[in-house]
């Protein structure tokens, strides 16, 4: 499975747009990119998943360049409640068995 | 959406005793369940993969005789920590997967906080 690299932490202020980038240089052809959010003492929660270009849902956007060696999670107008750890994972969507969490990015949203 | 529950949400046990944690998929059948462990301020670490009706597959470094996993039905997997020690104190999270494909189709439980005294 492709290894991912993310910044350990990021700071932002309420109302700002936050972009968290994940590097996955050895991503395979069949791999999809998935982002999870985790609050303290809770299980991870699915945010978004994509394969290429751009994916948008009601909470976030995911930008994936043509070479797919990185991806960027974009959170529009963050609030204090978005303070959490965000994990980027890569794996074969159609032949998926398990995946491994990287270090994640601790996002601190300040008032 | 698919819901995964864990019971108990937190447990305190004495050193040397065993404790069982349940993971249930409430509204779907889970062909595969996963168990993770998370220490404070660290990432989730995959412990084992559990398929219904077969033996669990443990990750390297995880003692299968200490962390007993049973996946007796398509909606229930249990993790038993045997002869618990203080170093086993951690946050244990399960997840359940539907069907045979899809990173998207993995749903996480709320976690169980284990404290061994």
PDB file of C-alpha atoms in Angstrom:
ATOM      1  CA  UNK A   1       0.000   0.000   0.000  1.00  0.00           C
ATOM      2  CA  UNK A   2       1.197   3.477  -0.839  1.00  0.00           C
ATOM      3  CA  UNK A   3       2.751   5.374   2.027  1.00  0.00           C
ATOM      4  CA  UNK A   4       1.366   8.820   2.716  1.00  0.00           C
ATOM      5  CA  UNK A   5       3.041  11.908   4.139  1.00  0.00           C
ATOM      6  CA  UNK A   6       1.154  14.807   5.687  1.00  0.00           C
ATOM      7  CA  UNK A   7       2.099  17.847   7.748  1.00  0.00           C
ATOM      8  CA  UNK A   8       1.939  17.049  11.439  1.00  0.00           C
ATOM      9  CA  UNK A   9      -0.143  20.103  12.307  1.00  0.00           C
ATOM     10  CA  UNK A  10      -1.755  23.202  10.881  1.00  0.00           C
ATOM     11  CA  UNK A  11      -3.320  26.299  12.405  1.00  0.00           C
ATOM     12  CA  UNK A  12      -6.205  28.284  10.991  1.00  0.00           C
ATOM     13  CA  UNK A  13      -8.839  30.782  12.031  1.00  0.00           C
ATOM     14  CA  UNK A  14     -12.566  30.508  11.886  1.00  0.00           C
ATOM     15  CA  UNK A  15     -14.025  31.362   8.503  1.00  0.00           C
ATOM     16  CA  UNK A  16     -10.868  30.636   6.565  1.00  0.00           C
ATOM     17  CA  UNK A  17     -10.404  28.007   3.893  1.00  0.00           C
ATOM     18  CA  UNK A  18      -7.975  25.269   4.899  1.00  0.00           C
ATOM     19  CA  UNK A  19      -5.998  23.128   2.495  1.00  0.00           C
ATOM     20  CA  UNK A  20      -4.240  20.023   3.758  1.00  0.00           C
ATOM     21  CA  UNK A  21      -1.882  18.335   1.342  1.00  0.00           C
ATOM     22  CA  UNK A  22      -0.951  14.676   1.343  1.00  0.00           C
ATOM     23  CA  UNK A  23       1.963  13.184  -0.553  1.00  0.00           C
ATOM     24  CA  UNK A  24       1.672   9.641  -1.960  1.00  0.00           C
ATOM     25  CA  UNK A  25       4.481   9.291  -4.453  1.00  0.00           C
ATOM     26  CA  UNK A  26       4.116   5.545  -5.037  1.00  0.00           C
ATOM     27  CA  UNK A  27       0.376   5.455  -5.562  1.00  0.00           C
ATOM     28  CA  UNK A  28      -0.711   2.565  -7.774  1.00  0.00           C
ATOM     29  CA  UNK A  29      -2.954   2.733 -10.811  1.00  0.00           C
ATOM     30  CA  UNK A  30      -5.935   1.204  -9.021  1.00  0.00           C
ATOM     31  CA  UNK A  31      -5.533   3.164  -5.805  1.00  0.00           C
ATOM     32  CA  UNK A  32      -8.121   5.621  -4.580  1.00  0.00           C
ATOM     33  CA  UNK A  33      -7.461   8.438  -2.116  1.00  0.00           C
ATOM     34  CA  UNK A  34      -9.626   8.713   0.960  1.00  0.00           C
ATOM     35  CA  UNK A  35      -9.690  11.247   3.773  1.00  0.00           C
ATOM     36  CA  UNK A  36     -10.960  10.653   7.290  1.00  0.00           C
ATOM     37  CA  UNK A  37     -11.565  13.014  10.205  1.00  0.00           C
ATOM     38  CA  UNK A  38     -11.063  12.004  13.817  1.00  0.00           C
ATOM     39  CA  UNK A  39     -12.077  13.849  16.959  1.00  0.00           C
ATOM     40  CA  UNK A  40     -10.488  12.929  20.304  1.00  0.00           C
ATOM     41  CA  UNK A  41     -11.771   9.659  21.740  1.00  0.00           C
ATOM     42  CA  UNK A  42     -13.912   8.930  18.686  1.00  0.00           C
ATOM     43  CA  UNK A  43     -13.603   6.657  15.690  1.00  0.00           C
ATOM     44  CA  UNK A  44     -12.580   8.141  12.334  1.00  0.00           C
ATOM     45  CA  UNK A  45     -15.299   9.545  10.136  1.00  0.00           C
ATOM     46  CA  UNK A  46     -15.254   9.419   6.333  1.00  0.00           C
ATOM     47  CA  UNK A  47     -14.915  12.805   4.640  1.00  0.00           C
ATOM     48  CA  UNK A  48     -14.289  12.278   0.951  1.00  0.00           C
ATOM     49  CA  UNK A  49     -12.814   9.905  -1.599  1.00  0.00           C
ATOM     50  CA  UNK A  50     -11.492  10.413  -5.105  1.00  0.00           C
ATOM     51  CA  UNK A  51      -9.409   8.993  -7.920  1.00  0.00           C
ATOM     52  CA  UNK A  52      -8.414  11.972 -10.048  1.00  0.00           C
ATOM     53  CA  UNK A  53      -9.138  15.646 -10.746  1.00  0.00           C
ATOM     54  CA  UNK A  54     -11.635  17.142  -8.336  1.00  0.00           C
ATOM     55  CA  UNK A  55     -14.319  15.733  -6.096  1.00  0.00           C
ATOM     56  CA  UNK A  56     -16.690  17.851  -4.034  1.00  0.00           C
ATOM     57  CA  UNK A  57     -19.306  16.969  -1.463  1.00  0.00           C
ATOM     58  CA  UNK A  58     -21.238  18.877   1.146  1.00  0.00           C
ATOM     59  CA  UNK A  59     -18.307  19.203   3.532  1.00  0.00           C
ATOM     60  CA  UNK A  60     -15.092  19.269   1.507  1.00  0.00           C
ATOM     61  CA  UNK A  61     -13.343  19.190  -1.831  1.00  0.00           C
ATOM     62  CA  UNK A  62     -10.542  16.923  -2.895  1.00  0.00           C
ATOM     63  CA  UNK A  63      -8.064  18.048  -5.524  1.00  0.00           C
ATOM     64  CA  UNK A  64      -5.893  15.460  -7.234  1.00  0.00           C
ATOM     65  CA  UNK A  65      -3.337  16.501  -9.878  1.00  0.00           C
ATOM     66  CA  UNK A  66      -2.826  14.538 -13.050  1.00  0.00           C
ATOM     67  CA  UNK A  67       0.176  12.579 -11.729  1.00  0.00           C
ATOM     68  CA  UNK A  68      -1.820  11.641  -8.586  1.00  0.00           C
ATOM     69  CA  UNK A  69       1.311  11.772  -6.449  1.00  0.00           C
ATOM     70  CA  UNK A  70      -0.363  14.134  -4.056  1.00  0.00           C
ATOM     71  CA  UNK A  71      -3.814  15.289  -3.064  1.00  0.00           C
ATOM     72  CA  UNK A  72      -5.250  18.277  -1.264  1.00  0.00           C
ATOM     73  CA  UNK A  73      -8.214  18.273   1.062  1.00  0.00           C
ATOM     74  CA  UNK A  74      -9.944  21.632   1.066  1.00  0.00           C
ATOM     75  CA  UNK A  75     -12.251  22.643   3.909  1.00  0.00           C
ATOM     76  CA  UNK A  76     -14.206  25.815   3.167  1.00  0.00           C
ATOM     77  CA  UNK A  77     -14.820  28.326   5.948  1.00  0.00           C
ATOM     78  CA  UNK A  78     -13.706  26.228   8.881  1.00  0.00           C
ATOM     79  CA  UNK A  79     -15.224  26.575  12.317  1.00  0.00           C
ATOM     80  CA  UNK A  80     -13.954  25.670  15.776  1.00  0.00           C
ATOM     81  CA  UNK A  81     -15.715  22.319  15.453  1.00  0.00           C
ATOM     82  CA  UNK A  82     -13.428  21.367  12.571  1.00  0.00           C
ATOM     83  CA  UNK A  83     -10.507  21.097  15.004  1.00  0.00           C
ATOM     84  CA  UNK A  84      -9.541  17.453  14.574  1.00  0.00           C
ATOM     85  CA  UNK A  85      -6.976  15.122  13.068  1.00  0.00           C
ATOM     86  CA  UNK A  86      -7.290  14.499   9.352  1.00  0.00           C
ATOM     87  CA  UNK A  87      -5.946  11.321   7.800  1.00  0.00           C
ATOM     88  CA  UNK A  88      -5.149  10.661   4.145  1.00  0.00           C
ATOM     89  CA  UNK A  89      -5.234   7.023   3.060  1.00  0.00           C
ATOM     90  CA  UNK A  90      -4.489   5.347  -0.238  1.00  0.00           C
ATOM     91  CA  UNK A  91      -5.593   1.914  -1.359  1.00  0.00           C
ATOM     92  CA  UNK A  92      -7.048  -0.232  -4.090  1.00  0.00           C
ATOM     93  CA  UNK A  93     -10.759   0.459  -4.044  1.00  0.00           C
ATOM     94  CA  UNK A  94     -11.715  -2.648  -5.993  1.00  0.00           C
ATOM     95  CA  UNK A  95      -9.407  -5.066  -4.267  1.00  0.00           C
ATOM     96  CA  UNK A  96      -9.289  -3.529  -0.880  1.00  0.00           C
ATOM     97  CA  UNK A  97      -8.520  -5.604   2.138  1.00  0.00           C
ATOM     98  CA  UNK A  98      -7.127  -3.271   4.758  1.00  0.00           C
ATOM     99  CA  UNK A  99      -5.363  -0.008   5.059  1.00  0.00           C
ATOM    100  CA  UNK A 100      -2.870   1.646   7.328  1.00  0.00           C
ATOM    101  CA  UNK A 101      -3.153   5.077   8.868  1.00  0.00           C
ATOM    102  CA  UNK A 102      -0.311   7.555   8.569  1.00  0.00           C
ATOM    103  CA  UNK A 103       0.468  10.201  11.119  1.00  0.00           C
ATOM    104  CA  UNK A 104      -2.397  12.484  10.125  1.00  0.00           C
ATOM    105  CA  UNK A 105      -2.603  16.276  10.328  1.00  0.00           C
ATOM    106  CA  UNK A 106      -3.796  17.964  13.507  1.00  0.00           C
ATOM    107  CA  UNK A 107      -5.829  20.984  12.458  1.00  0.00           C
ATOM    108  CA  UNK A 108      -6.239  23.664  15.112  1.00  0.00           C
ATOM    109  CA  UNK A 109      -8.935  26.211  14.340  1.00  0.00           C
ATOM    110  CA  UNK A 110      -8.700  29.351  16.407  1.00  0.00           C
ATOM    111  CA  UNK A 111     -11.430  31.928  17.065  1.00  0.00           C
TER     112      UNK A 111
ATOM    113  CA  UNK B   1     -25.831   5.337   6.789  1.00  0.00           C
ATOM    114  CA  UNK B   2     -24.042   2.252   8.064  1.00  0.00           C
ATOM    115  CA  UNK B   3     -23.537   2.230  11.822  1.00  0.00           C
ATOM    116  CA  UNK B   4     -20.966   0.359  13.844  1.00  0.00           C
ATOM    117  CA  UNK B   5     -21.242   0.161  17.603  1.00  0.00           C
ATOM    118  CA  UNK B   6     -18.783  -0.892  20.271  1.00  0.00           C
ATOM    119  CA  UNK B   7     -19.400  -2.085  23.779  1.00  0.00           C
ATOM    120  CA  UNK B   8     -18.336  -1.062  26.282  1.00  0.00           C
ATOM    121  CA  UNK B   9     -17.351   2.508  25.491  1.00  0.00           C
ATOM    122  CA  UNK B  10     -14.905   2.443  28.342  1.00  0.00           C
ATOM    123  CA  UNK B  11     -13.684  -0.199  30.769  1.00  0.00           C
ATOM    124  CA  UNK B  12     -11.325  -0.373  33.704  1.00  0.00           C
ATOM    125  CA  UNK B  13      -9.856  -3.700  34.676  1.00  0.00           C
ATOM    126  CA  UNK B  14      -7.202  -4.978  37.017  1.00  0.00           C
ATOM    127  CA  UNK B  15      -3.871  -6.235  35.806  1.00  0.00           C
ATOM    128  CA  UNK B  16      -3.968  -9.938  35.003  1.00  0.00           C
ATOM    129  CA  UNK B  17      -7.644 -10.092  34.152  1.00  0.00           C
ATOM    130  CA  UNK B  18      -9.234 -10.408  30.731  1.00  0.00           C
ATOM    131  CA  UNK B  19     -11.626  -8.018  29.075  1.00  0.00           C
ATOM    132  CA  UNK B  20     -13.866  -8.467  26.049  1.00  0.00           C
ATOM    133  CA  UNK B  21     -14.803  -5.712  23.618  1.00  0.00           C
ATOM    134  CA  UNK B  22     -17.685  -6.150  21.195  1.00  0.00           C
ATOM    135  CA  UNK B  23     -18.003  -4.627  17.748  1.00  0.00           C
ATOM    136  CA  UNK B  24     -21.349  -4.764  15.983  1.00  0.00           C
ATOM    137  CA  UNK B  25     -22.544  -3.666  12.579  1.00  0.00           C
ATOM    138  CA  UNK B  26     -26.073  -2.504  13.309  1.00  0.00           C
ATOM    139  CA  UNK B  27     -27.685  -2.200   9.912  1.00  0.00           C
ATOM    140  CA  UNK B  28     -25.498  -4.133   7.528  1.00  0.00           C
ATOM    141  CA  UNK B  29     -23.638  -7.377   7.259  1.00  0.00           C
ATOM    142  CA  UNK B  30     -19.899  -7.038   7.639  1.00  0.00           C
ATOM    143  CA  UNK B  31     -17.851  -9.542   5.709  1.00  0.00           C
ATOM    144  CA  UNK B  32     -14.698  -8.168   7.270  1.00  0.00           C
ATOM    145  CA  UNK B  33     -13.982  -6.350  10.492  1.00  0.00           C
ATOM    146  CA  UNK B  34     -10.774  -4.670  11.557  1.00  0.00           C
ATOM    147  CA  UNK B  35      -9.350  -3.908  14.966  1.00  0.00           C
ATOM    148  CA  UNK B  36      -7.134  -0.923  15.631  1.00  0.00           C
ATOM    149  CA  UNK B  37      -5.325   0.367  18.671  1.00  0.00           C
ATOM    150  CA  UNK B  38      -4.563   4.011  19.291  1.00  0.00           C
ATOM    151  CA  UNK B  39      -2.306   5.402  21.995  1.00  0.00           C
ATOM    152  CA  UNK B  40      -2.636   9.040  23.091  1.00  0.00           C
ATOM    153  CA  UNK B  41      -1.606  11.542  20.436  1.00  0.00           C
ATOM    154  CA  UNK B  42      -0.717   8.756  18.033  1.00  0.00           C
ATOM    155  CA  UNK B  43      -2.270   7.403  14.874  1.00  0.00           C
ATOM    156  CA  UNK B  44      -4.396   4.294  14.590  1.00  0.00           C
ATOM    157  CA  UNK B  45      -2.437   1.072  14.382  1.00  0.00           C
ATOM    158  CA  UNK B  46      -4.031  -1.886  12.637  1.00  0.00           C
ATOM    159  CA  UNK B  47      -3.964  -4.948  14.876  1.00  0.00           C
ATOM    160  CA  UNK B  48      -5.850  -7.586  12.963  1.00  0.00           C
ATOM    161  CA  UNK B  49      -8.297  -8.364  10.205  1.00  0.00           C
ATOM    162  CA  UNK B  50     -11.265 -10.541  11.006  1.00  0.00           C
ATOM    163  CA  UNK B  51     -13.373 -12.417   8.475  1.00  0.00           C
ATOM    164  CA  UNK B  52     -16.604 -14.080   9.485  1.00  0.00           C
ATOM    165  CA  UNK B  53     -16.174 -17.768  10.140  1.00  0.00           C
ATOM    166  CA  UNK B  54     -12.418 -17.848   9.792  1.00  0.00           C
ATOM    167  CA  UNK B  55      -9.374 -17.119  11.893  1.00  0.00           C
ATOM    168  CA  UNK B  56      -8.230 -13.558  12.233  1.00  0.00           C
ATOM    169  CA  UNK B  57      -5.099 -12.345  10.504  1.00  0.00           C
ATOM    170  CA  UNK B  58      -2.799 -10.466  12.840  1.00  0.00           C
ATOM    171  CA  UNK B  59      -0.377  -7.737  11.933  1.00  0.00           C
ATOM    172  CA  UNK B  60       3.291  -8.268  12.607  1.00  0.00           C
ATOM    173  CA  UNK B  61       4.134  -7.708  16.245  1.00  0.00           C
ATOM    174  CA  UNK B  62       0.609  -8.286  17.544  1.00  0.00           C
ATOM    175  CA  UNK B  63       0.351 -11.280  19.861  1.00  0.00           C
ATOM    176  CA  UNK B  64      -2.520 -13.439  18.707  1.00  0.00           C
ATOM    177  CA  UNK B  65      -2.661 -15.324  22.008  1.00  0.00           C
ATOM    178  CA  UNK B  66      -3.036 -12.094  23.910  1.00  0.00           C
ATOM    179  CA  UNK B  67      -5.554 -10.405  21.647  1.00  0.00           C
ATOM    180  CA  UNK B  68      -8.161 -13.023  20.859  1.00  0.00           C
ATOM    181  CA  UNK B  69     -10.497 -12.152  18.029  1.00  0.00           C
ATOM    182  CA  UNK B  70     -13.728 -13.963  17.260  1.00  0.00           C
ATOM    183  CA  UNK B  71     -15.934 -13.107  14.302  1.00  0.00           C
ATOM    184  CA  UNK B  72     -18.806 -15.498  14.882  1.00  0.00           C
ATOM    185  CA  UNK B  73     -21.419 -13.761  12.766  1.00  0.00           C
ATOM    186  CA  UNK B  74     -21.715 -11.188  10.002  1.00  0.00           C
ATOM    187  CA  UNK B  75     -22.642  -8.535  12.532  1.00  0.00           C
ATOM    188  CA  UNK B  76     -20.426  -9.256  15.521  1.00  0.00           C
ATOM    189  CA  UNK B  77     -16.706  -9.426  16.190  1.00  0.00           C
ATOM    190  CA  UNK B  78     -15.134  -9.538  19.625  1.00  0.00           C
ATOM    191  CA  UNK B  79     -11.667  -8.655  20.838  1.00  0.00           C
ATOM    192  CA  UNK B  80     -10.572 -10.191  24.117  1.00  0.00           C
ATOM    193  CA  UNK B  81      -7.500  -8.798  25.792  1.00  0.00           C
ATOM    194  CA  UNK B  82      -6.191 -11.624  27.922  1.00  0.00           C
ATOM    195  CA  UNK B  83      -4.059 -11.170  31.029  1.00  0.00           C
ATOM    196  CA  UNK B  84      -4.184  -7.433  30.593  1.00  0.00           C
ATOM    197  CA  UNK B  85      -1.327  -5.262  31.755  1.00  0.00           C
ATOM    198  CA  UNK B  86      -1.084  -1.488  32.172  1.00  0.00           C
ATOM    199  CA  UNK B  87       0.741  -1.212  28.854  1.00  0.00           C
ATOM    200  CA  UNK B  88      -2.387  -2.576  27.161  1.00  0.00           C
ATOM    201  CA  UNK B  89      -4.241   0.555  28.222  1.00  0.00           C
ATOM    202  CA  UNK B  90      -5.291   2.180  24.985  1.00  0.00           C
ATOM    203  CA  UNK B  91      -8.173   3.223  22.770  1.00  0.00           C
ATOM    204  CA  UNK B  92      -9.431   0.267  20.745  1.00  0.00           C
ATOM    205  CA  UNK B  93     -11.388   0.962  17.565  1.00  0.00           C
ATOM    206  CA  UNK B  94     -13.095  -1.481  15.267  1.00  0.00           C
ATOM    207  CA  UNK B  95     -14.292  -0.987  11.730  1.00  0.00           C
ATOM    208  CA  UNK B  96     -16.511  -3.028   9.493  1.00  0.00           C
ATOM    209  CA  UNK B  97     -16.504  -3.438   5.761  1.00  0.00           C
ATOM    210  CA  UNK B  98     -19.424  -4.302   3.535  1.00  0.00           C
ATOM    211  CA  UNK B  99     -19.167  -6.304   0.386  1.00  0.00           C
ATOM    212  CA  UNK B 100     -15.876  -7.102  -1.229  1.00  0.00           C
ATOM    213  CA  UNK B 101     -14.712  -3.735  -2.385  1.00  0.00           C
ATOM    214  CA  UNK B 102     -14.361  -0.137  -1.483  1.00  0.00           C
ATOM    215  CA  UNK B 103     -12.297   1.901   0.845  1.00  0.00           C
ATOM    216  CA  UNK B 104     -15.473   3.936   1.130  1.00  0.00           C
ATOM    217  CA  UNK B 105     -17.334   0.980   2.543  1.00  0.00           C
ATOM    218  CA  UNK B 106     -15.382   0.802   5.777  1.00  0.00           C
ATOM    219  CA  UNK B 107     -17.217   2.207   8.770  1.00  0.00           C
ATOM    220  CA  UNK B 108     -15.642   2.850  12.131  1.00  0.00           C
ATOM    221  CA  UNK B 109     -17.015   2.280  15.587  1.00  0.00           C
ATOM    222  CA  UNK B 110     -16.853   4.921  18.331  1.00  0.00           C
ATOM    223  CA  UNK B 111     -13.978   3.203  20.126  1.00  0.00           C
ATOM    224  CA  UNK B 112     -13.456   1.617  23.534  1.00  0.00           C
ATOM    225  CA  UNK B 113     -11.192   3.161  26.129  1.00  0.00           C
ATOM    226  CA  UNK B 114      -9.398   0.419  28.114  1.00  0.00           C
ATOM    227  CA  UNK B 115      -7.575   1.283  31.314  1.00  0.00           C
ATOM    228  CA  UNK B 116      -5.655  -1.442  33.103  1.00  0.00           C
ATOM    229  CA  UNK B 117      -4.760  -0.702  36.688  1.00  0.00           C
TER     230      UNK B 117
END
